[in-house]
mmCIF file of C-alpha atoms in Angstrom:
data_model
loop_
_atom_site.group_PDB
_atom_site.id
_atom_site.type_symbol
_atom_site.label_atom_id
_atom_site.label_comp_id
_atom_site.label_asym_id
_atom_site.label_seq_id
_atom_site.Cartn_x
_atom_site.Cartn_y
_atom_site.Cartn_z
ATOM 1 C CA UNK A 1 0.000 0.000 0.000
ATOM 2 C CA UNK A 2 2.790 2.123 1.036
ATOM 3 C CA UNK A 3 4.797 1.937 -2.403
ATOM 4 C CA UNK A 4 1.393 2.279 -4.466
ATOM 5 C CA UNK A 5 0.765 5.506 -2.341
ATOM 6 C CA UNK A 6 4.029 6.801 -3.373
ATOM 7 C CA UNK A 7 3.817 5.790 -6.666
ATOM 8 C CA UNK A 8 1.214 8.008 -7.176
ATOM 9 C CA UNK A 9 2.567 10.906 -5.369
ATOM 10 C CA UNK A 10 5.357 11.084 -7.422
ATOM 11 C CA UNK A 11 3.085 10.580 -10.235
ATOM 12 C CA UNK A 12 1.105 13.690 -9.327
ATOM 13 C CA UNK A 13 4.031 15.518 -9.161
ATOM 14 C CA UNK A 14 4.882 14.949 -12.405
ATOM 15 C CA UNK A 15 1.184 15.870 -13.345
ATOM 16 C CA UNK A 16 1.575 19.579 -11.677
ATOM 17 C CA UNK A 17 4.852 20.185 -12.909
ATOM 18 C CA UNK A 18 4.688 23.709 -15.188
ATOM 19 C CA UNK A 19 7.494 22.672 -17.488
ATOM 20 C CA UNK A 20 8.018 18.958 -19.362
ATOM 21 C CA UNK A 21 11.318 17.414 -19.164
ATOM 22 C CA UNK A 22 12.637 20.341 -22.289
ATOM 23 C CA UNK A 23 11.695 23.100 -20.153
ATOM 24 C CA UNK A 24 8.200 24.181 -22.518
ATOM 25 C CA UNK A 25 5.502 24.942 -20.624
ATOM 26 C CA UNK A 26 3.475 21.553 -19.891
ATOM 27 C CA UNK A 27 0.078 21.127 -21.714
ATOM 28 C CA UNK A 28 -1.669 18.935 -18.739
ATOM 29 C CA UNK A 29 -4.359 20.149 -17.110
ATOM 30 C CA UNK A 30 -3.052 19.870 -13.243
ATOM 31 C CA UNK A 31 -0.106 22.047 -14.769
ATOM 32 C CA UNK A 32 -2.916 24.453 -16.347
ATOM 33 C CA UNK A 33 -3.881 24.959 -12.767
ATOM 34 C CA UNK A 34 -0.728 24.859 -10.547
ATOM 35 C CA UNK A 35 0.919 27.473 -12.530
ATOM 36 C CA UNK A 36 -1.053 30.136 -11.872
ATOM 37 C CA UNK A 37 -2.603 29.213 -8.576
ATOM 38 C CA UNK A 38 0.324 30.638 -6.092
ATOM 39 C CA UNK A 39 0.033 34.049 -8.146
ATOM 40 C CA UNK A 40 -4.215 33.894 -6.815
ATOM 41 C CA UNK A 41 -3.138 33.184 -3.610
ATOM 42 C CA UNK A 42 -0.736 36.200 -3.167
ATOM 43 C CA UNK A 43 -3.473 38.602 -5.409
ATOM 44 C CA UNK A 44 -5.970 37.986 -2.731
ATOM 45 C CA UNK A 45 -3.205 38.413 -0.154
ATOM 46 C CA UNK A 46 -2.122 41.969 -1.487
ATOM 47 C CA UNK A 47 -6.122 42.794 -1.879
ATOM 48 C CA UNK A 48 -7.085 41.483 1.158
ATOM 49 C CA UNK A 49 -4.179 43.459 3.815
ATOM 50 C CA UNK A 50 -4.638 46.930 1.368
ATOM 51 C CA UNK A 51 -8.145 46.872 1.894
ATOM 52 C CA UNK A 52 -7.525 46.522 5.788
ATOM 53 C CA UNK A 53 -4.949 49.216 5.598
ATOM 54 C CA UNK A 54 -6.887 51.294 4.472
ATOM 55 C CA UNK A 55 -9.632 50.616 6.777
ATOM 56 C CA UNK A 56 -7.809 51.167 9.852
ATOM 57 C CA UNK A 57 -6.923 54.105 8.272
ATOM 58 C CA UNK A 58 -9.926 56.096 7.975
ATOM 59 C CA UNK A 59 -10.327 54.903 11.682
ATOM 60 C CA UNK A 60 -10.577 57.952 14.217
ATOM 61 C CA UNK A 61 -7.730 58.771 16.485
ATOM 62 C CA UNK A 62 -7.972 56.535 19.367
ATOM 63 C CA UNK A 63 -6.161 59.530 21.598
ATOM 64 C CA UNK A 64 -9.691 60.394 23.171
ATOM 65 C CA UNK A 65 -10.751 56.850 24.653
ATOM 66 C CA UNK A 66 -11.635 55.605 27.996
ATOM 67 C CA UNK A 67 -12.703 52.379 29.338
ATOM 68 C CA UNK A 68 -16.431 51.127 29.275
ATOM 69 C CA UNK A 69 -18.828 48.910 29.823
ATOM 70 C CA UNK A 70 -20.392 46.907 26.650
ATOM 71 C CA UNK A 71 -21.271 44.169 27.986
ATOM 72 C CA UNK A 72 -18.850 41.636 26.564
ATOM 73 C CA UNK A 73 -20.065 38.175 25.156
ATOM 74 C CA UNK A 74 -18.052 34.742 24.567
ATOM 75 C CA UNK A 75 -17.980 35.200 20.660
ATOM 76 C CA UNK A 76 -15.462 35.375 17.633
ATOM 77 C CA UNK A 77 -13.073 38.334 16.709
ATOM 78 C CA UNK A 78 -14.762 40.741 14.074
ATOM 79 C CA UNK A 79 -14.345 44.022 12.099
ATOM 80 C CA UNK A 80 -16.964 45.858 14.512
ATOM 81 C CA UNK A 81 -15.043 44.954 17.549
ATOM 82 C CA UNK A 82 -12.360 45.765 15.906
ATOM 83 C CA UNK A 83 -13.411 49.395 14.671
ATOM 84 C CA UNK A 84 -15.117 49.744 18.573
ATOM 85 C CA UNK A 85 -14.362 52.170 20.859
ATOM 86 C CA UNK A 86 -13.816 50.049 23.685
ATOM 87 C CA UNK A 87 -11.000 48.286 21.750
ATOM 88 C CA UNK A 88 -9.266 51.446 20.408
ATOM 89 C CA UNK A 89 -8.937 52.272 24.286
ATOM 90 C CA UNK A 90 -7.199 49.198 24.820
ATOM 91 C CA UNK A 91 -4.525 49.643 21.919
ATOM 92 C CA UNK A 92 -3.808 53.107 23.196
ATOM 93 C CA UNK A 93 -3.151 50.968 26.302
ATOM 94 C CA UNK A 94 -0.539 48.748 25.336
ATOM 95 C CA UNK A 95 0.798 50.997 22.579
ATOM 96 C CA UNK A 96 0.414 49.046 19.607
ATOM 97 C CA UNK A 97 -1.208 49.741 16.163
ATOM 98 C CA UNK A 98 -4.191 50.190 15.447
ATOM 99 C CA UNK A 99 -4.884 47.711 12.573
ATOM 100 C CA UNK A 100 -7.531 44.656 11.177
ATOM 101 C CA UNK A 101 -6.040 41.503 12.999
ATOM 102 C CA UNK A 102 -7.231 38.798 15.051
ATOM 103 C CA UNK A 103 -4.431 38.743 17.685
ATOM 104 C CA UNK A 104 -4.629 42.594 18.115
ATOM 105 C CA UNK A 105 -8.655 41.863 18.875
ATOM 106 C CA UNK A 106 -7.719 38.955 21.004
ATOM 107 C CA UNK A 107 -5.758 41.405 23.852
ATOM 108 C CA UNK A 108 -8.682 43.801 23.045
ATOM 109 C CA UNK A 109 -10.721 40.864 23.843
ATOM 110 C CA UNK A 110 -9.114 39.808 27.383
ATOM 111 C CA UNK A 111 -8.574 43.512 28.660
ATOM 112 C CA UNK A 112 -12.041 44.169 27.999
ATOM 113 C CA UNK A 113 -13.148 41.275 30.049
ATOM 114 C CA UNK A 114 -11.362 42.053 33.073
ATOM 115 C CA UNK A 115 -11.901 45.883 33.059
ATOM 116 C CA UNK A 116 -15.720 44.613 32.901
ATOM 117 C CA UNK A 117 -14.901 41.754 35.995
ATOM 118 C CA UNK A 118 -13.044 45.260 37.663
ATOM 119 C CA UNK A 119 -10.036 43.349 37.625
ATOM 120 C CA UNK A 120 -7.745 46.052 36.147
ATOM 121 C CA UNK A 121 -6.922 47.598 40.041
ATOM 122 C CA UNK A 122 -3.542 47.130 42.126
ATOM 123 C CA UNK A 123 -3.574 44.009 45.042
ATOM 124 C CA UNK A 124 -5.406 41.579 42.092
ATOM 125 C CA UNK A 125 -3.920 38.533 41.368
ATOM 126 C CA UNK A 126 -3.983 36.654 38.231
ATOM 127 C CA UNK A 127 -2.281 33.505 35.938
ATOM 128 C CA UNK A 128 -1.635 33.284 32.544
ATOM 129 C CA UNK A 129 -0.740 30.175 30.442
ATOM 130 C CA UNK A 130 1.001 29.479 27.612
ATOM 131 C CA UNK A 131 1.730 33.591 27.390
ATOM 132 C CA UNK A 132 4.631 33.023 25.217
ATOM 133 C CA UNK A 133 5.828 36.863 24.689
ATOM 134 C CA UNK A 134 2.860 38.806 25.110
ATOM 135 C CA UNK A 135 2.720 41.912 26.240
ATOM 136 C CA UNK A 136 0.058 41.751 28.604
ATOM 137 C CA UNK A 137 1.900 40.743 31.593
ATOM 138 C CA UNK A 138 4.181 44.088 31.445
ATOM 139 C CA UNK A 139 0.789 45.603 30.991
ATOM 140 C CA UNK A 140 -1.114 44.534 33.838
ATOM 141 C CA UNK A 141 2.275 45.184 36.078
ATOM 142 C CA UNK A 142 1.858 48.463 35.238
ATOM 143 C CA UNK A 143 -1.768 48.601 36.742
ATOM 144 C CA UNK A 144 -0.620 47.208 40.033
ATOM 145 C CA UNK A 145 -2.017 43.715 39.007
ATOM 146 C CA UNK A 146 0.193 40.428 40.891
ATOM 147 C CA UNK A 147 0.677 38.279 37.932
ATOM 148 C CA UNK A 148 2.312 34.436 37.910
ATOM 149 C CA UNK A 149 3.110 33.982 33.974
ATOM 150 C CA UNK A 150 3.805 30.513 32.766
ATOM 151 C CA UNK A 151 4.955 28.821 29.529
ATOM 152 C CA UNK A 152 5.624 25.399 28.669
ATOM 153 C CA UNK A 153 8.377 23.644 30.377
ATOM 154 C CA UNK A 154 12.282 23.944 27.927
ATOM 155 C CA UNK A 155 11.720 20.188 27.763
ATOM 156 C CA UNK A 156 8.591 20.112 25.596
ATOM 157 C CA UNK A 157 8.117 19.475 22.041
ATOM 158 C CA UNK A 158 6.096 21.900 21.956
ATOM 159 C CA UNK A 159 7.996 24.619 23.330
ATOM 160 C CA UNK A 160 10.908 23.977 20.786
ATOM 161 C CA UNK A 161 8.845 24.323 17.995
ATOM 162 C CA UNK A 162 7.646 27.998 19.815
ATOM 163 C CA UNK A 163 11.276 29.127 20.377
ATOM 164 C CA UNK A 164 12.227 28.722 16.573
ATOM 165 C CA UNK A 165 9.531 31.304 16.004
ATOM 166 C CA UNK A 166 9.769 33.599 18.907
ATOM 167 C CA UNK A 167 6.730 32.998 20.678
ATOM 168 C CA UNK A 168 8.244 30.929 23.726
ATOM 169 C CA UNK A 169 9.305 32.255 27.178
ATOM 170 C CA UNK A 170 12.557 31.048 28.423
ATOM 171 C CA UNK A 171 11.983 33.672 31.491
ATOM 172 C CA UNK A 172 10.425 36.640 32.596
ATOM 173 C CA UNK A 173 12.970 38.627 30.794
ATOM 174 C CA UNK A 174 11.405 38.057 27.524
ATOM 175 C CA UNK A 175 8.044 39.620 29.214
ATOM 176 C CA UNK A 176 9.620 42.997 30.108
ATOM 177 C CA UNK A 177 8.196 46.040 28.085
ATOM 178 C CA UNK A 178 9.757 48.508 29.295
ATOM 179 C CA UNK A 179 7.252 51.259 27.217
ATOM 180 C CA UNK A 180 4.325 49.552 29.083
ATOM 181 C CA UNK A 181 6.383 49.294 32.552
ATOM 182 C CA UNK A 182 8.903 50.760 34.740
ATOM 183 C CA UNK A 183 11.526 48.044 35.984
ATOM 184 C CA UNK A 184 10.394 48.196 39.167
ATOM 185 C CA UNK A 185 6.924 47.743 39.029
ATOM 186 C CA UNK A 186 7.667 44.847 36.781
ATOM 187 C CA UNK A 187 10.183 42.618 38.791
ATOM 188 C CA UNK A 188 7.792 43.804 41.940
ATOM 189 C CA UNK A 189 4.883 42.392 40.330
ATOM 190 C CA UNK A 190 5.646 39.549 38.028
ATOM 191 C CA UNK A 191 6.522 35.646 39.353
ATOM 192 C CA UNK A 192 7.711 33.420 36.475
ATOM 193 C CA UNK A 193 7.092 29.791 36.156
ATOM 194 C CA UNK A 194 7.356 27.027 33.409
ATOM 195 C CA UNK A 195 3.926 24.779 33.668
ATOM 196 C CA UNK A 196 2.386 21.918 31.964
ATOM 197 C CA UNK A 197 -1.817 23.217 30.691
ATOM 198 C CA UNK A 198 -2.226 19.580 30.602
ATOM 199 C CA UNK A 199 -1.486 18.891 34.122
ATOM 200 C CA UNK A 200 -1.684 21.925 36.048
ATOM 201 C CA UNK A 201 -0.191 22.213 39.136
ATOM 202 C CA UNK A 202 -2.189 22.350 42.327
ATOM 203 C CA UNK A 203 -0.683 25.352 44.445
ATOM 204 C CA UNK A 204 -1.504 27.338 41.352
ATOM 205 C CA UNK A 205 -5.640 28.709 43.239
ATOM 206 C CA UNK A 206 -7.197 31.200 44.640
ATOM 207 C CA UNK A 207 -6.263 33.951 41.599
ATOM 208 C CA UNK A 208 -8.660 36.671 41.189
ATOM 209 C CA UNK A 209 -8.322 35.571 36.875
ATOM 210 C CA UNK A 210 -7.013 33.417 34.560
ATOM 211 C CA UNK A 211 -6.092 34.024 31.048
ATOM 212 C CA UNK A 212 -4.968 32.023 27.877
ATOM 213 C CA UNK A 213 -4.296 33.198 24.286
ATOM 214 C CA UNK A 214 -4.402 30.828 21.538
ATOM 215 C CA UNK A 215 -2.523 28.400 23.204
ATOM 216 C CA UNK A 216 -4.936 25.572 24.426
ATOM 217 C CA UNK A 217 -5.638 24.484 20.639
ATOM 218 C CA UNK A 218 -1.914 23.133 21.179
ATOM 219 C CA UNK A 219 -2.228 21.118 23.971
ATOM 220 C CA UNK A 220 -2.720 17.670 21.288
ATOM 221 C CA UNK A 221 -6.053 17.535 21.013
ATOM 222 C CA UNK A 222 -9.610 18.884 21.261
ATOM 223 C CA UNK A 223 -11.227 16.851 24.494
ATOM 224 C CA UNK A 224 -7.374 18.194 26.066
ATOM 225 C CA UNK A 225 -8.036 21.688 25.493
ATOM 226 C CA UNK A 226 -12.107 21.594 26.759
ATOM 227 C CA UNK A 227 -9.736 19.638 29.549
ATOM 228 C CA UNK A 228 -7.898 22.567 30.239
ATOM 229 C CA UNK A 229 -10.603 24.884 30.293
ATOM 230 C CA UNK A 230 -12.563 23.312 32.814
ATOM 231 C CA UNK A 231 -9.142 22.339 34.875
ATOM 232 C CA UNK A 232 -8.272 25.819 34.579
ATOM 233 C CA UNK A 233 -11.658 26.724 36.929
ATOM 234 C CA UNK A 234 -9.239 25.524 39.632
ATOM 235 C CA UNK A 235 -7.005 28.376 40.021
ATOM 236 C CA UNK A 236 -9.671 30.808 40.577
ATOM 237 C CA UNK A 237 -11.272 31.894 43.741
ATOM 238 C CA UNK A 238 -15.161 31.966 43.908
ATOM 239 C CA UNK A 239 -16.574 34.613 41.565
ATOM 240 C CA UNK A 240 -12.949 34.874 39.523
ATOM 241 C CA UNK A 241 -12.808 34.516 35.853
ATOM 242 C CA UNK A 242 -11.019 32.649 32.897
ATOM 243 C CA UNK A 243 -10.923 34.095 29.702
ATOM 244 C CA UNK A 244 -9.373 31.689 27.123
ATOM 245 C CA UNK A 245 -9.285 32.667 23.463
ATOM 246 C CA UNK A 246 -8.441 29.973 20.785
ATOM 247 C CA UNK A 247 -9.311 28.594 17.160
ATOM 248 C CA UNK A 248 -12.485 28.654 15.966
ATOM 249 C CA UNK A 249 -13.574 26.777 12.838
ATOM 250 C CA UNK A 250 -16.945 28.996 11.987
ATOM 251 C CA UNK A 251 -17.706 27.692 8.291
ATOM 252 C CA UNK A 252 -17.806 23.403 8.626
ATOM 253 C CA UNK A 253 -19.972 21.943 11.414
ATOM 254 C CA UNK A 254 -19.249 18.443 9.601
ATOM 255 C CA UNK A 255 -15.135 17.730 9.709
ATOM 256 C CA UNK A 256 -12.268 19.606 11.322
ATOM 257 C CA UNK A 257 -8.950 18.923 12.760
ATOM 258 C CA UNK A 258 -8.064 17.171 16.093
ATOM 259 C CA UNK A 259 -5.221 15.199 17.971
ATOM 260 C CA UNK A 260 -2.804 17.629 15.752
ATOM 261 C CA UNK A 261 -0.193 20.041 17.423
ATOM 262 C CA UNK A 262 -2.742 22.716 15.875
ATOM 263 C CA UNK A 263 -6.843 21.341 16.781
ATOM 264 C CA UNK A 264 -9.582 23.514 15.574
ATOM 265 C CA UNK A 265 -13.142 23.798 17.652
ATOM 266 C CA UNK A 266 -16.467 24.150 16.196
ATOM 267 C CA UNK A 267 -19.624 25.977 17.611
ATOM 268 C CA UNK A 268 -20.436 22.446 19.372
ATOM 269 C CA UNK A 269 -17.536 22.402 21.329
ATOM 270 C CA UNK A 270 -17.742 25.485 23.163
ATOM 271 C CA UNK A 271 -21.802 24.984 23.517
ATOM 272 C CA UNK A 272 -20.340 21.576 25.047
ATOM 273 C CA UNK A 273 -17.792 23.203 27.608
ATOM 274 C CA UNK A 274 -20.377 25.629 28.569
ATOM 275 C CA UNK A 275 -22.413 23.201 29.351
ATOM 276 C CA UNK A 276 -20.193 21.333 31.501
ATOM 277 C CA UNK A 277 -19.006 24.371 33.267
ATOM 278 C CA UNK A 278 -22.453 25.621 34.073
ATOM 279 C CA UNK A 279 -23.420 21.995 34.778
ATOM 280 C CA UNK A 280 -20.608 22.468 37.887
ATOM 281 C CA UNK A 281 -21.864 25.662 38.994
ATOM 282 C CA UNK A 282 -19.976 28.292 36.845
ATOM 283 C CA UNK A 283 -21.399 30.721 35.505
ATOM 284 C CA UNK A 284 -20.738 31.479 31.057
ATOM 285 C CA UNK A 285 -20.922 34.708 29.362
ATOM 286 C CA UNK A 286 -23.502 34.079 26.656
ATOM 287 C CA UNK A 287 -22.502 32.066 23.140
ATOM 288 C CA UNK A 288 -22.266 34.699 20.486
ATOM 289 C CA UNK A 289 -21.424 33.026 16.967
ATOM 290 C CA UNK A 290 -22.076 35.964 14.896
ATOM 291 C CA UNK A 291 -18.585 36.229 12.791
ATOM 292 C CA UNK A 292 -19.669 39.350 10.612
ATOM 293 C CA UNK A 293 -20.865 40.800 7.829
ATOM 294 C CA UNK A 294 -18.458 43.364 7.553
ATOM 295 C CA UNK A 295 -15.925 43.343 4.381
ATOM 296 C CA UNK A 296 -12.667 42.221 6.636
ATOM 297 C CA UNK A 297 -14.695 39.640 8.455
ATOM 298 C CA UNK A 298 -15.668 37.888 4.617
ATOM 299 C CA UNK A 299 -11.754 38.469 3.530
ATOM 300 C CA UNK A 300 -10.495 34.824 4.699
ATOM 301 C CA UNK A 301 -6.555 34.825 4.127
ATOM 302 C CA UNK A 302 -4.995 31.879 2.482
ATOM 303 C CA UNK A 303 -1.537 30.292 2.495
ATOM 304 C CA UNK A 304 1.910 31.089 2.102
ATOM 305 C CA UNK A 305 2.214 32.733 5.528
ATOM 306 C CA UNK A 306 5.179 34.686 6.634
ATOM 307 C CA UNK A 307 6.555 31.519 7.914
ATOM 308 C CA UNK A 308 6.046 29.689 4.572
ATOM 309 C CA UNK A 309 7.159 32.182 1.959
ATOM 310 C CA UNK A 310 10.590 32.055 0.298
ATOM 311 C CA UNK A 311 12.920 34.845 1.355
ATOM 312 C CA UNK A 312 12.025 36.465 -2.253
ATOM 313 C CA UNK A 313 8.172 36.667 -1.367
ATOM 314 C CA UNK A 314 8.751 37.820 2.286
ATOM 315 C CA UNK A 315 10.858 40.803 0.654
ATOM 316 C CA UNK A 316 7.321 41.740 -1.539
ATOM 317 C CA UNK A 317 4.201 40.126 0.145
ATOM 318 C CA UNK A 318 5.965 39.909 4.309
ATOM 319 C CA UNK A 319 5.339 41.519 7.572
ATOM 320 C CA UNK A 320 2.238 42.796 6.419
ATOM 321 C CA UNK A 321 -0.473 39.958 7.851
ATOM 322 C CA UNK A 322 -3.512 41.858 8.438
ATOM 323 C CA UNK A 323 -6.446 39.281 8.805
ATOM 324 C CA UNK A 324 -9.687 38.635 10.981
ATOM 325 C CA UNK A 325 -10.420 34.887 9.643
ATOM 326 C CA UNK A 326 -8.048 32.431 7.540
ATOM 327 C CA UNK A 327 -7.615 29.156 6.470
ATOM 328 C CA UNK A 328 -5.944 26.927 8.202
ATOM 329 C CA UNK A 329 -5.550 23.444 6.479
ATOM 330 C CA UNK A 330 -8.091 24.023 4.672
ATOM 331 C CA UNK A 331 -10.657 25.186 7.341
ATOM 332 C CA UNK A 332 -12.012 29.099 7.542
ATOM 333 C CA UNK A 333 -11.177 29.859 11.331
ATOM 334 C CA UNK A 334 -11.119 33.353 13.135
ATOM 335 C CA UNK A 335 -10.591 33.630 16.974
ATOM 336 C CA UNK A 336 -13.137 32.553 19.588
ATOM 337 C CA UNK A 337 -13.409 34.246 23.130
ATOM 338 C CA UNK A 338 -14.646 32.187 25.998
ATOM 339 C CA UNK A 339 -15.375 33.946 29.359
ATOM 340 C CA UNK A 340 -16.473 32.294 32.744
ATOM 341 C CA UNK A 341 -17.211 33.354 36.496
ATOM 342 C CA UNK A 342 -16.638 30.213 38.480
ATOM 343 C CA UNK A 343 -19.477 29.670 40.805
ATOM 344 C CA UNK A 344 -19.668 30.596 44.683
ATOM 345 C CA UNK A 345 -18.313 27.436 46.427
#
């Protein structure tokens, strides 16, 4: 079976090639196809991130925002949160730009939340996972906020594969912004710790919040990260929050991918953790699966990514990713927010 499957992989290979053995252009109809099909992907690349520049561009100064209350739902990232007032105040906050992207919503997303929770205040206590080099921790050291950060432990697959892209902690070191926080504040504030989100440890309870950011889809599987979610209940005192943000795969109810080092979740599964958490006591911000009608929330973002382009394509198309949804393997997915209150005990 093996050799018959690699028969015809080499086979198709030969099919898509765009020039026969003489170098003229091929005549088969794969090659038809294949030759021009990268050049689609990058049009609708350039089209799509212009179209968001220019977007965030006729956006209003965000110089004149304050913090509110709107009332924030468990739903997916979208241009109208995006364009919102109440996330504008929260990239003033952490001084980053003001542009159409899901991880810029995402710490727009988990601010919001605990401003709303009145979290945001000096003595409170909270625990992030898988934070990677985020910003936020420097962020909430600046409010005052105790904060015990933890990635995966140096051992991990997982965190190997992080540090060849630069989203891996190695110590609190590579949390320290020093726009967002004086020195001071931050070492006075800040306790570092590696720690496993499949098996989390048991002195970790009692915080006043937990956070995640995209990391539970990585923990191997989808039943590991609804695991996590309820496990992570555990490190909050009674009438604390989580707020855990991950991959959402909004367009196929039917298939999508699991026990993968990248697992996607479906409306089902987070109408299935709610479920359970409520079932124990806690209490869910309502399920909101509206993804948007707005231009940037229908422009879904296709493959080569930064980390997949040549050098010569990073020079021209590169360090320009500005998308709300994309596809991942083949799936449309945007960001989903989940937020809980765990229950009085």
């Amino acid at each position: 079976m093996t050799d018959d499957l690699d028969d015809l992989r080499r086979k198709l290979a030969i099919l898509s090639e765009i020039t026969d053995a003489h170098n003229r252009p091929s005549a088969g109809a794969l090659a038809s196809i294949a030759r021009d099909f990268d050049f689609v992907r990058l049009n609708t690349k350039f089209f799509g991130y212009e179209l968001a520049h220019r977007i965030a561009q006729e956006l209003p100064d965000p110089a004149a925002t304050r913090a509110s209350i709107v009332g924030l739902k468990s739903k997916p990232s979208t241009q109208t949160d995006l364009e919102s007032d109440w996330a504008a105040h929260w990239i003033r906050e952490l001084h980053i730009a003001r542009i159409m992207h899901r991880k810029i919503w995402e710490v727009c997303f988990l601010l919001q939340a605990l401003h709303e929770s009145d979290l945001l205040k000096p003595g409170t206590r909270g625990i992030g996972f898988g934070v990677g080099t985020e910003a936020i921790p420097s962020y909430l050291a600046s409010r005052g906020v105790e904060v015990t950060v933890t990635d995966l432990p140096p051992s991990s697959q997982a965190a190997q594969g992080w540090l060849r892209t630069n989203q891996w902690a190695e110590g609190a070191d590579k949390l320290f912004y020093p726009d967002l926080v004086s020195r001071e504040d931050f070492d006075r504030n800040i306790l570092f710790r590696f720690e496993d989100m499949n098996a989390i440890s048991p002195d970790l309870e009692a915080y006043d919040f937990c956070w995640s950011l995209c990391a539970l889809e990585h923990l191997g599987s989808i039943a590991k990260g609804l695991a996590f979610i309820e496990n992570s209940m555990a490190t909050v005192r009674p009438g604390g929050i989580v707020v855990h943000t991950t991959e959402f795969n909004f367009l196929n109810d039917r298939e999508t991918i699991d026990n993968w080092s990248t697992v996607l979740f479906q409306r089902s599964h987070f109408v299935e953790i709610a479920a359970r958490l409520e079932a124990k006591g806690h209490k869910v911000k309502p399920l909101d699966f509206n993804v948007g009608r707005k231009p940037m929330d229908r422009f879904i973002d296709l493959p080569p990514y930064l980390h997949q382009m040549s050098p010569e394509a990073q020079r021209w198309w590169g360090g320009d990713e500005r998308h709300i949804k994309l596809s991942i393997d083949g799936f449309a997915c945007t960001c989903f927010g989940l937020i809980a209150e765990k229950g009085q005990a």
